[in-house]
């Protein structure tokens, strides 16, 4: 499914990579989807765990971009050099911008986490992906905005992927 096939007022679930591509300037389509959410043209949903993943990945990207780490094993390098982390700030500002995008941020509950185990057993997904599906089912969401191929075998999903990645 293409991004322009989404109709005004539709609900979408936004995966972590869409935020990453937007903040990294890698996709105008991802930027447009988030603008449509901010305007209220689309109803966006995501998870607190996705925000944590976005924070983590943007922190690493910022450290690499600023030349503080090499990127071969970025987590190990950051753990060994906590002073670097103290110098980073744009990743936090970017994730804070998500709060201004009119996207409903869903918190994980022990019930959702428990229910996600059924999805893992049924669909063979990893933990974070099973949480996405669990929340989508709970909120009756069919449209998943992602670039993750791990969802391709889920028949009831309408997957929308960016086609303009730089």
Short mmCIF file of C-alpha atoms in Angstrom, two decimals:
data_model
loop_
_atom_site.label_atom_id
_atom_site.label_comp_id
_atom_site.label_asym_id
_atom_site.label_seq_id
_atom_site.Cartn_x
_atom_site.Cartn_y
_atom_site.Cartn_z
CA UNK A 1 0.00 0.00 0.00
CA UNK A 2 1.24 3.49 -0.81
CA UNK A 3 1.15 6.44 1.55
CA UNK A 4 -1.14 8.46 -0.72
CA UNK A 5 -3.77 5.69 -0.55
CA UNK A 6 -4.51 6.57 3.08
CA UNK A 7 -7.74 8.51 3.35
CA UNK A 8 -8.39 11.53 5.54
CA UNK A 9 -9.55 10.46 9.00
CA UNK A 10 -8.00 6.98 8.86
CA UNK A 11 -6.18 5.63 11.89
CA UNK A 12 -2.58 4.49 11.55
CA UNK A 13 0.01 2.87 13.80
CA UNK A 14 3.48 4.38 13.36
CA UNK A 15 6.52 2.14 13.80
CA UNK A 16 9.90 3.38 15.06
CA UNK A 17 11.64 3.41 11.69
CA UNK A 18 9.18 6.00 10.34
CA UNK A 19 10.21 8.48 13.04
CA UNK A 20 13.89 7.63 12.44
CA UNK A 21 13.58 8.30 8.68
CA UNK A 22 11.76 11.56 9.36
CA UNK A 23 14.26 12.91 11.89
CA UNK A 24 17.18 11.67 9.79
CA UNK A 25 15.86 13.48 6.71
CA UNK A 26 15.75 10.21 4.79
CA UNK A 27 12.12 10.28 3.62
CA UNK A 28 9.76 13.05 2.58
CA UNK A 29 6.90 10.53 2.69
CA UNK A 30 7.54 9.82 6.37
CA UNK A 31 7.64 13.55 7.04
CA UNK A 32 4.31 13.98 5.19
CA UNK A 33 2.62 11.20 7.19
CA UNK A 34 3.66 12.84 10.45
CA UNK A 35 2.51 16.27 9.21
CA UNK A 36 -0.89 14.75 8.34
CA UNK A 37 -1.12 13.43 11.89
CA UNK A 38 -0.19 16.83 13.31
CA UNK A 39 -2.92 18.48 11.20
CA UNK A 40 -5.48 15.87 12.24
CA UNK A 41 -5.87 14.46 8.73
CA UNK A 42 -4.74 11.05 10.01
CA UNK A 43 -5.14 9.63 13.51
CA UNK A 44 -1.70 8.44 14.56
CA UNK A 45 -0.89 5.92 17.29
CA UNK A 46 2.38 4.60 18.64
CA UNK A 47 3.78 2.97 21.78
CA UNK A 48 5.93 4.28 24.62
CA UNK A 49 8.34 1.43 23.84
CA UNK A 50 8.65 2.74 20.29
CA UNK A 51 9.53 6.17 21.62
CA UNK A 52 12.24 4.54 23.74
CA UNK A 53 13.58 2.76 20.65
CA UNK A 54 13.55 6.02 18.69
CA UNK A 55 15.39 7.79 21.54
CA UNK A 56 18.02 5.04 21.61
CA UNK A 57 18.58 4.99 17.86
CA UNK A 58 18.68 8.78 17.54
CA UNK A 59 21.17 8.99 20.42
CA UNK A 60 23.49 6.61 18.61
CA UNK A 61 23.01 8.42 15.29
CA UNK A 62 23.84 11.77 16.89
CA UNK A 63 26.99 10.39 18.53
CA UNK A 64 28.16 8.94 15.20
CA UNK A 65 27.23 12.10 13.27
CA UNK A 66 29.21 14.28 15.69
CA UNK A 67 32.22 11.96 15.39
CA UNK A 68 32.19 10.89 19.04
CA UNK A 69 31.99 7.19 18.17
CA UNK A 70 32.83 5.12 15.12
CA UNK A 71 29.65 3.12 14.68
CA UNK A 72 31.27 -0.33 14.68
CA UNK A 73 29.87 -1.12 18.13
CA UNK A 74 28.12 2.10 19.15
CA UNK A 75 26.39 0.84 22.29
CA UNK A 76 29.64 -0.50 23.72
CA UNK A 77 31.43 2.74 22.86
CA UNK A 78 28.76 4.86 24.55
CA UNK A 79 28.68 2.65 27.64
CA UNK A 80 32.45 2.96 27.93
CA UNK A 81 32.28 6.75 27.52
CA UNK A 82 29.36 8.19 29.50
CA UNK A 83 30.79 11.69 29.06
CA UNK A 84 29.82 11.46 25.39
CA UNK A 85 26.18 10.84 26.31
CA UNK A 86 26.21 14.00 28.43
CA UNK A 87 27.18 16.03 25.32
CA UNK A 88 24.25 14.79 23.23
CA UNK A 89 20.99 16.72 23.09
CA UNK A 90 19.35 16.92 19.66
CA UNK A 91 18.03 13.35 19.93
CA UNK A 92 15.99 14.39 22.98
CA UNK A 93 14.58 17.48 21.26
CA UNK A 94 13.57 15.40 18.25
CA UNK A 95 11.69 12.84 20.31
CA UNK A 96 10.03 15.67 22.25
CA UNK A 97 8.66 16.90 18.90
CA UNK A 98 6.59 13.70 18.65
CA UNK A 99 4.45 15.09 21.47
CA UNK A 100 3.52 17.97 19.14
CA UNK A 101 2.45 15.67 16.28
CA UNK A 102 -1.04 14.86 17.57
CA UNK A 103 -0.11 11.18 17.92
CA UNK A 104 -1.69 9.11 20.66
CA UNK A 105 1.10 7.48 22.66
CA UNK A 106 -0.05 4.22 24.20
CA UNK A 107 1.56 2.98 27.39
CA UNK A 108 2.32 -0.68 27.90
CA UNK A 109 0.37 -2.52 30.54
CA UNK A 110 1.01 -5.93 32.04
CA UNK A 111 -2.12 -7.13 30.24
CA UNK A 112 -0.82 -6.00 26.83
CA UNK A 113 2.56 -7.57 27.53
CA UNK A 114 0.90 -10.83 28.54
CA UNK A 115 -1.39 -10.81 25.49
CA UNK A 116 1.61 -10.21 23.20
CA UNK A 117 2.87 -13.69 24.11
CA UNK A 118 -0.06 -15.18 22.20
CA UNK A 119 0.89 -13.14 19.14
CA UNK A 120 4.51 -14.32 19.35
CA UNK A 121 3.43 -17.94 19.50
CA UNK A 122 0.87 -17.52 16.73
CA UNK A 123 2.83 -15.31 14.32
CA UNK A 124 6.48 -15.99 15.22
CA UNK A 125 7.30 -12.33 15.85
CA UNK A 126 9.93 -10.89 18.15
CA UNK A 127 8.83 -9.13 21.33
CA UNK A 128 8.59 -5.52 20.13
CA UNK A 129 6.78 -6.49 16.93
CA UNK A 130 4.33 -8.65 18.86
CA UNK A 131 3.60 -5.68 21.13
CA UNK A 132 2.81 -3.57 18.06
CA UNK A 133 0.32 -6.16 16.80
CA UNK A 134 -1.22 -6.60 20.24
CA UNK A 135 -1.88 -2.88 20.57
CA UNK A 136 -3.15 -2.65 17.00
CA UNK A 137 -5.67 -5.41 17.73
CA UNK A 138 -6.65 -3.82 21.05
CA UNK A 139 -7.32 -0.46 19.36
CA UNK A 140 -8.79 -2.01 16.18
CA UNK A 141 -6.07 -0.52 13.97
CA UNK A 142 -5.46 -2.04 10.51
CA UNK A 143 -2.96 0.41 8.96
CA UNK A 144 0.68 -0.09 9.92
CA UNK A 145 3.19 2.51 8.77
CA UNK A 146 6.56 0.74 8.80
CA UNK A 147 9.52 -0.33 6.73
CA UNK A 148 9.80 -3.61 8.63
CA UNK A 149 9.35 -6.74 6.48
CA UNK A 150 8.68 -8.90 9.55
CA UNK A 151 4.99 -7.97 9.35
CA UNK A 152 4.51 -8.97 5.70
CA UNK A 153 2.91 -12.34 6.52
CA UNK A 154 0.18 -10.83 8.73
CA UNK A 155 -2.90 -11.06 6.50
CA UNK A 156 -5.19 -8.62 8.33
CA UNK A 157 -2.68 -5.75 8.22
CA UNK A 158 -2.61 -2.99 5.64
CA UNK A 159 1.11 -2.22 5.51
CA UNK A 160 2.26 1.10 4.17
CA UNK A 161 5.99 1.47 3.48
CA UNK A 162 7.97 4.51 2.39
CA UNK A 163 9.09 4.34 -1.24
CA UNK A 164 11.43 7.32 -1.19
CA UNK A 165 14.17 6.33 1.26
CA UNK A 166 17.39 8.19 0.56
#
